[in-house]
PDB file of C-alpha atoms in Angstrom:
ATOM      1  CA  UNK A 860       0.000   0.000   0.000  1.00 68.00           C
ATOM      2  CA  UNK A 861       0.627   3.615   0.116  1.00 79.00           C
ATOM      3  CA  UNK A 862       1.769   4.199  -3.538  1.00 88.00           C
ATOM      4  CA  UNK A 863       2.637   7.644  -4.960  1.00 93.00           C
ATOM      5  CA  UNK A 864       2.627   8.122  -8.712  1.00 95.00           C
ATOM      6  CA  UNK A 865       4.645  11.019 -10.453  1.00 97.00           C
ATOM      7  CA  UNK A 866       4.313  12.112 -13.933  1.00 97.00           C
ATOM      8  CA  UNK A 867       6.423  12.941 -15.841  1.00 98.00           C
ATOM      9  CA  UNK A 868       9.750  10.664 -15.410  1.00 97.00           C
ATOM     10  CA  UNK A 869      10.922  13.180 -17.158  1.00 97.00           C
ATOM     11  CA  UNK A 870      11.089  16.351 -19.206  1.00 98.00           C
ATOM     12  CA  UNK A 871      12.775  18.584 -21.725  1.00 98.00           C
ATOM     13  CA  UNK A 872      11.926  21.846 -22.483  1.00 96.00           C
ATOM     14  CA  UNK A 873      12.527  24.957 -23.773  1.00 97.00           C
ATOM     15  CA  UNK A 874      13.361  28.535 -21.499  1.00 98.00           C
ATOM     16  CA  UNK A 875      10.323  30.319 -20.831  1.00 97.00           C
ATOM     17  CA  UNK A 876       7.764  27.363 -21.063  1.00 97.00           C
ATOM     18  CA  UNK A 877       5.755  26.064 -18.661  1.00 98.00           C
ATOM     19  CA  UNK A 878       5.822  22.621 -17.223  1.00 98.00           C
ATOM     20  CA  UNK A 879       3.492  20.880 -14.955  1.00 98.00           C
ATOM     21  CA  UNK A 880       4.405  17.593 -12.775  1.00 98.00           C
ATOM     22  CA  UNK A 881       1.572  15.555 -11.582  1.00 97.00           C
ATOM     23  CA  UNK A 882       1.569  13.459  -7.923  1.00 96.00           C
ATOM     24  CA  UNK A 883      -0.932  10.855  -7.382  1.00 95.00           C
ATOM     25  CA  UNK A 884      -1.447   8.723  -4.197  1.00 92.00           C
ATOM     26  CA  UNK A 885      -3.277   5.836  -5.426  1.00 92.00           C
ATOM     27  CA  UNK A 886      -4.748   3.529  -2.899  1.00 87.00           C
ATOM     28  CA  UNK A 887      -4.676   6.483  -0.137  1.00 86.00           C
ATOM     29  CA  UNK A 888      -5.956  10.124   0.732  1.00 87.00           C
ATOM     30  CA  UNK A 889      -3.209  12.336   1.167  1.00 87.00           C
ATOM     31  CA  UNK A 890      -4.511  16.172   2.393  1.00 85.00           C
ATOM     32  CA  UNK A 891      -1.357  17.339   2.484  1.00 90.00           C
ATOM     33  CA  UNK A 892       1.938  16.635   0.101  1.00 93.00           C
ATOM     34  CA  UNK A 893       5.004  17.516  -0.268  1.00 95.00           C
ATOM     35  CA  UNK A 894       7.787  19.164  -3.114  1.00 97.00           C
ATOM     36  CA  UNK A 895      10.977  18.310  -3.036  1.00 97.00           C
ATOM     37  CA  UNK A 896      14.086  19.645  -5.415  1.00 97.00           C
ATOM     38  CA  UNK A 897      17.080  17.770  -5.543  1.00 97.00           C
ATOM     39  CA  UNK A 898      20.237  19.061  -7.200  1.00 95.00           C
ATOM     40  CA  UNK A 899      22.661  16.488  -8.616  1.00 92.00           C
ATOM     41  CA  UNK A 900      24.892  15.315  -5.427  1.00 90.00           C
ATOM     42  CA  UNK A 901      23.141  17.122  -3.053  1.00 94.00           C
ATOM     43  CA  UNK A 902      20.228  16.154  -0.341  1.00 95.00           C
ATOM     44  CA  UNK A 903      16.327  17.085  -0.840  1.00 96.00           C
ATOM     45  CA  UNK A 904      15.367  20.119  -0.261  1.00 96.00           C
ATOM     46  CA  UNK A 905      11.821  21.080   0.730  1.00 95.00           C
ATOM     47  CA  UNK A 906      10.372  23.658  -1.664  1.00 97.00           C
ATOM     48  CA  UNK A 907       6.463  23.561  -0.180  1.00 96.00           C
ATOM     49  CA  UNK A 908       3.549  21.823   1.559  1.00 94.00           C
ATOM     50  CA  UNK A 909       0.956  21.529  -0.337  1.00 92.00           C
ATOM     51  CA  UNK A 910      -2.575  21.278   1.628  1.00 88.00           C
ATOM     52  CA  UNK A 911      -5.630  19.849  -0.061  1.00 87.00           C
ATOM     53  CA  UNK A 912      -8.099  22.562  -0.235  1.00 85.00           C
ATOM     54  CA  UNK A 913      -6.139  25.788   0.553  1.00 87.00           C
ATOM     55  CA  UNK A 914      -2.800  27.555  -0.413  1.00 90.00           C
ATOM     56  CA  UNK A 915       0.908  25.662  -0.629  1.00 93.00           C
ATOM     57  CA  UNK A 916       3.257  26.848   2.286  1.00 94.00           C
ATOM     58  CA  UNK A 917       6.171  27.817   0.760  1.00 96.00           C
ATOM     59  CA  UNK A 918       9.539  27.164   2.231  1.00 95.00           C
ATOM     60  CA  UNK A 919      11.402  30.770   2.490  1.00 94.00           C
ATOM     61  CA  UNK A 920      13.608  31.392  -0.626  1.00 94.00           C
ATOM     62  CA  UNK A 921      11.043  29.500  -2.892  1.00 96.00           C
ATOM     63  CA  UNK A 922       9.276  31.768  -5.471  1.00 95.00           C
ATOM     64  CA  UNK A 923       5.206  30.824  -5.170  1.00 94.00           C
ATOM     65  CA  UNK A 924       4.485  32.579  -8.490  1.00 95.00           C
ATOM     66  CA  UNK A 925       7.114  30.958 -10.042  1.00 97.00           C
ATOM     67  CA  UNK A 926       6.329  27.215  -8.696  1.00 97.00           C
ATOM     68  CA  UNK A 927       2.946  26.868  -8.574  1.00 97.00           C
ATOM     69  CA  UNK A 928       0.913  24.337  -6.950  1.00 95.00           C
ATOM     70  CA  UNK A 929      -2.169  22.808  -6.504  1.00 93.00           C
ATOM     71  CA  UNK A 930      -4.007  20.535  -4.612  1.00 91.00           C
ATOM     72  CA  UNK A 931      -7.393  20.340  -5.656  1.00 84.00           C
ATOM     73  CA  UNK A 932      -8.257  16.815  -4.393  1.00 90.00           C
ATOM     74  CA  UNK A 933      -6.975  14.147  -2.286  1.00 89.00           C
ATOM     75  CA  UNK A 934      -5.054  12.593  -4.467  1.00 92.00           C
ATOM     76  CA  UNK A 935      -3.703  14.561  -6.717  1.00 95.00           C
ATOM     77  CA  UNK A 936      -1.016  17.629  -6.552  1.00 95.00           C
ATOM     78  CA  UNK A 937       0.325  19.314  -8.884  1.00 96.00           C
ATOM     79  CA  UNK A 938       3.627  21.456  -9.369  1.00 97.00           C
ATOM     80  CA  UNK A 939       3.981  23.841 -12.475  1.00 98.00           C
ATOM     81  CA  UNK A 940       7.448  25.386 -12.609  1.00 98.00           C
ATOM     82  CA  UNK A 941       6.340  28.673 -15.194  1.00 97.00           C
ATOM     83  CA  UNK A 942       8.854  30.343 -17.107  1.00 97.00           C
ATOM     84  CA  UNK A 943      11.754  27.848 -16.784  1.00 97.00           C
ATOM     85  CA  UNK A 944      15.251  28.674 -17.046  1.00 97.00           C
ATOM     86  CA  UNK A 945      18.137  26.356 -17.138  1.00 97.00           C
ATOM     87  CA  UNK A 946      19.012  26.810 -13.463  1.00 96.00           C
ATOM     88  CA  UNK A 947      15.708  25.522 -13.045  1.00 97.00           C
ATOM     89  CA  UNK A 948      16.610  21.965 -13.971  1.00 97.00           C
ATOM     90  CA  UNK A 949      16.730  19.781 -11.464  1.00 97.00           C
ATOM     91  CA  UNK A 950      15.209  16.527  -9.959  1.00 97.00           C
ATOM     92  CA  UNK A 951      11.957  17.156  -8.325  1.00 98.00           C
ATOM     93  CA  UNK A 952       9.974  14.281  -5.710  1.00 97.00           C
ATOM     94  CA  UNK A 953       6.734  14.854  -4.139  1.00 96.00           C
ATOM     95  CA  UNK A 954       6.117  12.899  -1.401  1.00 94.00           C
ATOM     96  CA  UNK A 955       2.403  11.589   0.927  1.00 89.00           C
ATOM     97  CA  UNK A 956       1.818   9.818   3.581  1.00 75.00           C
ATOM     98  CA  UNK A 957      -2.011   8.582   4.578  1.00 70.00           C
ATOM     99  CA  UNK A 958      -4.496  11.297   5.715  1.00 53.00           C
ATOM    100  CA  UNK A 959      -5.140   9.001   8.923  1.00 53.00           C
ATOM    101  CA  UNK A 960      -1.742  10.126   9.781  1.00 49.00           C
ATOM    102  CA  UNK A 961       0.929   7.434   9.672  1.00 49.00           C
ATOM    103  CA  UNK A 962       3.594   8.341  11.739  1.00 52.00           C
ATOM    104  CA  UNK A 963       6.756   7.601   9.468  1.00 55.00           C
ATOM    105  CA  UNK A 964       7.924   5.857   6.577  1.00 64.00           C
ATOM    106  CA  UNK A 965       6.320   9.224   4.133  1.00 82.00           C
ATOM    107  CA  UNK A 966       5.973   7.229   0.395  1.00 87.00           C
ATOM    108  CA  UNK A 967       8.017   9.643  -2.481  1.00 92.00           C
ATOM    109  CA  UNK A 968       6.940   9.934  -5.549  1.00 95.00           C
ATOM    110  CA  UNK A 969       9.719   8.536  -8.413  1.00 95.00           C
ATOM    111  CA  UNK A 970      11.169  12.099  -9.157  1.00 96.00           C
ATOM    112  CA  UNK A 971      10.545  14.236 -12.102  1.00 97.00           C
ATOM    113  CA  UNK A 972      14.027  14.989 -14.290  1.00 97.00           C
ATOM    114  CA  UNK A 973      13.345  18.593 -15.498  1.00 98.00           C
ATOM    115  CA  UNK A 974      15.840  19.313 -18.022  1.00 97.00           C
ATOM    116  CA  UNK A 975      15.901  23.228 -19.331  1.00 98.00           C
ATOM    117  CA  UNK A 976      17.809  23.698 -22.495  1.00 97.00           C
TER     118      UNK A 976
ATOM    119  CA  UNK B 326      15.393  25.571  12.670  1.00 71.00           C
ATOM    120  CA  UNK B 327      16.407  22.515  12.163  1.00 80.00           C
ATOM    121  CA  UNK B 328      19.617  20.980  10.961  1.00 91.00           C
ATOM    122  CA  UNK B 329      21.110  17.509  10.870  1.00 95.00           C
ATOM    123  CA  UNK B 330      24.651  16.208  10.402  1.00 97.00           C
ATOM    124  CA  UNK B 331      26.109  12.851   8.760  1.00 98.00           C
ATOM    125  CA  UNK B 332      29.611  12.072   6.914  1.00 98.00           C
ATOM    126  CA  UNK B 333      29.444  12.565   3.372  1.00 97.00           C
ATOM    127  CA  UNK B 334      31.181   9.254   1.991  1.00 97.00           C
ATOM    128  CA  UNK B 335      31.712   6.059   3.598  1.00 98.00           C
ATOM    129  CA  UNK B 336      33.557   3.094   1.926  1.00 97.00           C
ATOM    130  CA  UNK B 337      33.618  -0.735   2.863  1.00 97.00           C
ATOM    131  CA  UNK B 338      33.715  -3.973   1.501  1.00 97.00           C
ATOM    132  CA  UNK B 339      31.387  -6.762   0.899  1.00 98.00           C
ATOM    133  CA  UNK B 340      30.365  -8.555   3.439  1.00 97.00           C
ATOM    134  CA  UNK B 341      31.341  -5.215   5.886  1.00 98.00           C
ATOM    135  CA  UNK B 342      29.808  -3.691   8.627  1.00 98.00           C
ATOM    136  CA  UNK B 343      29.101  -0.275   8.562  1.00 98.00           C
ATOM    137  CA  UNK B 344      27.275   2.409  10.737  1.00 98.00           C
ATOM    138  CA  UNK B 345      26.503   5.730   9.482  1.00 98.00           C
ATOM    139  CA  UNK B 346      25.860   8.507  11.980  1.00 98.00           C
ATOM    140  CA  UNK B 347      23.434  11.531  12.068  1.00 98.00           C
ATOM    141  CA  UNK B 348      23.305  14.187  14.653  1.00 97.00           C
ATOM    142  CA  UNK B 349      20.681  16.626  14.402  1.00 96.00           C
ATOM    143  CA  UNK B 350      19.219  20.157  16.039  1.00 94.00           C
ATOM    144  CA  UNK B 351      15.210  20.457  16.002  1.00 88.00           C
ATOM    145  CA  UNK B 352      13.110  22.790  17.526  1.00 85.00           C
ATOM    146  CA  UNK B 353      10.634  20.053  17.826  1.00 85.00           C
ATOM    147  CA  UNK B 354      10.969  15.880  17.295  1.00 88.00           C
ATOM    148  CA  UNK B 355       8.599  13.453  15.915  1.00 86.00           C
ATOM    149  CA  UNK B 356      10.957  11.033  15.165  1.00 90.00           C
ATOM    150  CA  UNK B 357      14.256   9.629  13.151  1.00 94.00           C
ATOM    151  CA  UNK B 358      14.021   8.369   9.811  1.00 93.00           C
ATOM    152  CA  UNK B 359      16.135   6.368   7.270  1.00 96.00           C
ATOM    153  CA  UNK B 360      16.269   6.553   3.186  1.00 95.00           C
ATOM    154  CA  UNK B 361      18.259   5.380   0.355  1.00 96.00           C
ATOM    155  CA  UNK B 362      18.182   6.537  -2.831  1.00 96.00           C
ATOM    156  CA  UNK B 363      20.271   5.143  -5.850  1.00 96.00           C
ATOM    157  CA  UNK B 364      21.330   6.893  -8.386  1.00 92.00           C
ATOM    158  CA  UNK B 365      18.583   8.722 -10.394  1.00 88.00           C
ATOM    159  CA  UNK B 366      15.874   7.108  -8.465  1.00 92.00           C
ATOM    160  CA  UNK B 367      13.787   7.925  -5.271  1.00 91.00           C
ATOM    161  CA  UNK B 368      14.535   8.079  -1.722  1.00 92.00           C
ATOM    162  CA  UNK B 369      13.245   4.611  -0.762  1.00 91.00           C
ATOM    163  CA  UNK B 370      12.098   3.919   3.494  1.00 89.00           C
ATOM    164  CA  UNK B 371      14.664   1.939   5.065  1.00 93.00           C
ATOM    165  CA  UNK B 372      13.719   2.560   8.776  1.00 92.00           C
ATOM    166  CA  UNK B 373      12.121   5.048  11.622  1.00 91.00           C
ATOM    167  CA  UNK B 374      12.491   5.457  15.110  1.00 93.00           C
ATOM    168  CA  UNK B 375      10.385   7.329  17.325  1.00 90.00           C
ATOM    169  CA  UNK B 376      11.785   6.201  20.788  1.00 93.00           C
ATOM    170  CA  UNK B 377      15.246   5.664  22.399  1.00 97.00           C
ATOM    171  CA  UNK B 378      16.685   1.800  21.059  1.00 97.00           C
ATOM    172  CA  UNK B 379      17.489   0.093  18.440  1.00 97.00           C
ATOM    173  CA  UNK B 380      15.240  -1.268  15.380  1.00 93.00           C
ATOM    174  CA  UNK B 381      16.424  -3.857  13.430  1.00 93.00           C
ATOM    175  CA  UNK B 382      14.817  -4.832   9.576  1.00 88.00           C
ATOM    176  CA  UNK B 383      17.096  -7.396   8.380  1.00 92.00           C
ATOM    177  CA  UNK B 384      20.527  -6.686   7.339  1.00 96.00           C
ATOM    178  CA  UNK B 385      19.376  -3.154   8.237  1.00 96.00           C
ATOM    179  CA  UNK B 386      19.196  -1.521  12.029  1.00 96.00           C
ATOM    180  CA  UNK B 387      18.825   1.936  13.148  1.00 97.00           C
ATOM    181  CA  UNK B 388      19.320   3.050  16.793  1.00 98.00           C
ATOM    182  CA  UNK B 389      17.998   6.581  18.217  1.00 98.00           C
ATOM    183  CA  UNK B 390      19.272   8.857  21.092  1.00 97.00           C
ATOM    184  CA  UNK B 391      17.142  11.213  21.843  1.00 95.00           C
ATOM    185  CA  UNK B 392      18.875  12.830  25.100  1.00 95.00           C
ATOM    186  CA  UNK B 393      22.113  12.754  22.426  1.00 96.00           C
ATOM    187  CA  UNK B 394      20.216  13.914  19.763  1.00 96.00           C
ATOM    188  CA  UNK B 395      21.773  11.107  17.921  1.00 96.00           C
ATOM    189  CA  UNK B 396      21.165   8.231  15.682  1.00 98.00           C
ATOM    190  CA  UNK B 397      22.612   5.782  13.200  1.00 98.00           C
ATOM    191  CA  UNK B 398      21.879   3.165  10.579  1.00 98.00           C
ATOM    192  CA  UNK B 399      23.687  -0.284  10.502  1.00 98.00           C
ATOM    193  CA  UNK B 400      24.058  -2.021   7.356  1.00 98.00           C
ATOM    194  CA  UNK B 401      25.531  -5.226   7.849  1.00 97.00           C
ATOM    195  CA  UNK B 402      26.672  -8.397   5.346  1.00 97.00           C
ATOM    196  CA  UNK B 403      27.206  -5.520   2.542  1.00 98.00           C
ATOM    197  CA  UNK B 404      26.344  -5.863  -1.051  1.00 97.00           C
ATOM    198  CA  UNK B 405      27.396  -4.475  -3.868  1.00 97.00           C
ATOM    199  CA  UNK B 406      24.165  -2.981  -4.542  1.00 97.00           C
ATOM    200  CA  UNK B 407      24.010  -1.577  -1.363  1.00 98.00           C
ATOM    201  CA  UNK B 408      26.294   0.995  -2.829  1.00 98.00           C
ATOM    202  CA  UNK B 409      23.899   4.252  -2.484  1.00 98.00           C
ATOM    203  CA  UNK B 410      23.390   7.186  -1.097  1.00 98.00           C
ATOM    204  CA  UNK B 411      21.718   7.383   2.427  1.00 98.00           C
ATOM    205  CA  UNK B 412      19.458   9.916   4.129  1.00 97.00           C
ATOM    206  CA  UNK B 413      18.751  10.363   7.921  1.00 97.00           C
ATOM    207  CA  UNK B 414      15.452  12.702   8.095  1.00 95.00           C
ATOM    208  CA  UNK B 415      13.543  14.471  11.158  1.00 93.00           C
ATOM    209  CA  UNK B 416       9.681  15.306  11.491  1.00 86.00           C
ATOM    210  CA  UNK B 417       9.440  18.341  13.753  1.00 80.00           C
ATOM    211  CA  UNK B 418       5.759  17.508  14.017  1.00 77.00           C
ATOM    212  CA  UNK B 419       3.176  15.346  13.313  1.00 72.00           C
ATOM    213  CA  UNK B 420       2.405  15.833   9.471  1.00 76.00           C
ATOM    214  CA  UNK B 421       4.848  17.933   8.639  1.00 85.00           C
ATOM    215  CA  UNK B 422       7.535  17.463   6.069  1.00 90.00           C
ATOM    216  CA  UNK B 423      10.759  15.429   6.196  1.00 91.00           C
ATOM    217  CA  UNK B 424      13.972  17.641   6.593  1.00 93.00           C
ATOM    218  CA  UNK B 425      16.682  15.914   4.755  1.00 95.00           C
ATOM    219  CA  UNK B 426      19.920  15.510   6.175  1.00 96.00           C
ATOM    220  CA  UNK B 427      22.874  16.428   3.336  1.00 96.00           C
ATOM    221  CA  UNK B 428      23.489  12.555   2.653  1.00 97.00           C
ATOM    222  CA  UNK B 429      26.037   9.333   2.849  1.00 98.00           C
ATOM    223  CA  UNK B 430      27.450   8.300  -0.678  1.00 98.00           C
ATOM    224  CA  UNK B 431      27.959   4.132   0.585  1.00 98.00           C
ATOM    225  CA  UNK B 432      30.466   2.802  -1.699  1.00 98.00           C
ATOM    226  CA  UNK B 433      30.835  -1.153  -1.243  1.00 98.00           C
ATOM    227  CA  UNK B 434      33.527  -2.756  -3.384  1.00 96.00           C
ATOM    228  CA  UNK B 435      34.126  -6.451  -3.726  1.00 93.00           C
TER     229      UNK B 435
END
């Protein structure tokens, strides 16, 4: 149980564009999830908390209009990072646990590769 | 705010024993956690501890201090593919995110 499903695997595209990164728990109800960014060699770093319902906490430093997210059911948020750049590639996990609250072991999502070119 | 501290390479051989440390600073605890993540993949749940002891999931054990602030994870009877990179993690509070410790590149030759 407790499977999270990220879409893309992976992306290319072009400065300025838009892309959008779907997160899916599919045999739970997550109310809140979580974005990660991951730079190569370096440790996950929490970008925001997204809360079924209601507005993403951002994690200071992190540019809301620039990585926008949603969370309009409980199963599903989304992350659209809007007019990429290149220093915007990176690897980016959301992550869930149960809405009945489990305690530890948070399920991640398999990553998104954005790739900015 | 909360940080958390663990050596950034560790090598060993098959069949090794090796325990990898994390110290960490919270302003609030809701427990220890454990992930390894290959290259290009996901952080993957290895183990959790809440209370003071040691937890033990096969060739895999994690101990928590919580007066010390301290905890470790104890891979044992190495493997090649244990060769990753490994995460210690803190909940400040119940449903809040993970905070990420920096990471362990494991390196297991044969």
């Amino acid at each position: 149980g407790a499977v999270v499903s990220q879409h893309p695997s992976w992306v290319i595209c072009k400065s300025g564009t838009s892309v959008k990164i779907e997160c899916r728990s599919l045999d739970f109800q997550a109310t809140t999830m979580f974005w990660y960014r991951q730079f190569p060699k370096q440790s996950l770093m929490l970008m925001a908390t997204s809360n079924e319902g209601s507005k993403a906490t951002y994690e200071q430093g992190v540019e809301k209009d620039k990585f926008l997210i949603n969370h309009a059911s409980l199963t599903l948020s989304t992350l659209t990072v809007t007019s990429a750049h290149p220093e915007d590639s990176s690897f980016y996990i959301c992550s869930a646990s149960p809405a009945t609250g489990a305690n530890y072991g948070y399920t991640f999502g398999s990553g998104t590769r954005l790739t900015v070119v | 705010g909360q940080s958390l501290e663990q050596p950034s390479e560790v090598t060993a051989v098959e069949g090794a024993i090796v325990q990898i440390n994390c110290t960490y600073q919270t302003s609030g605890f809701y427990g220890l956690s454990w992930y390894q993540q290959h290259d290009g993949g996901a952080p993957t749940f290895l183990s959790y501890n809440a209370l003071d002891g040691l937890e033990e999931t096969g060739r895999f054990s994690s101990f928590l201090s919580r007066s010390d602030s301290y905890g470790y994870l104890l891979l044992q009877e190495l493997q090649m593919k244990d060769s990753a990179s490994y995460f210690c993690a803190v909940k400040g509070q119940a449903g809040t995110a993970l905070i990420f410790g920096k990471g362990t590149t494991l390196s297991v030759s044969s």
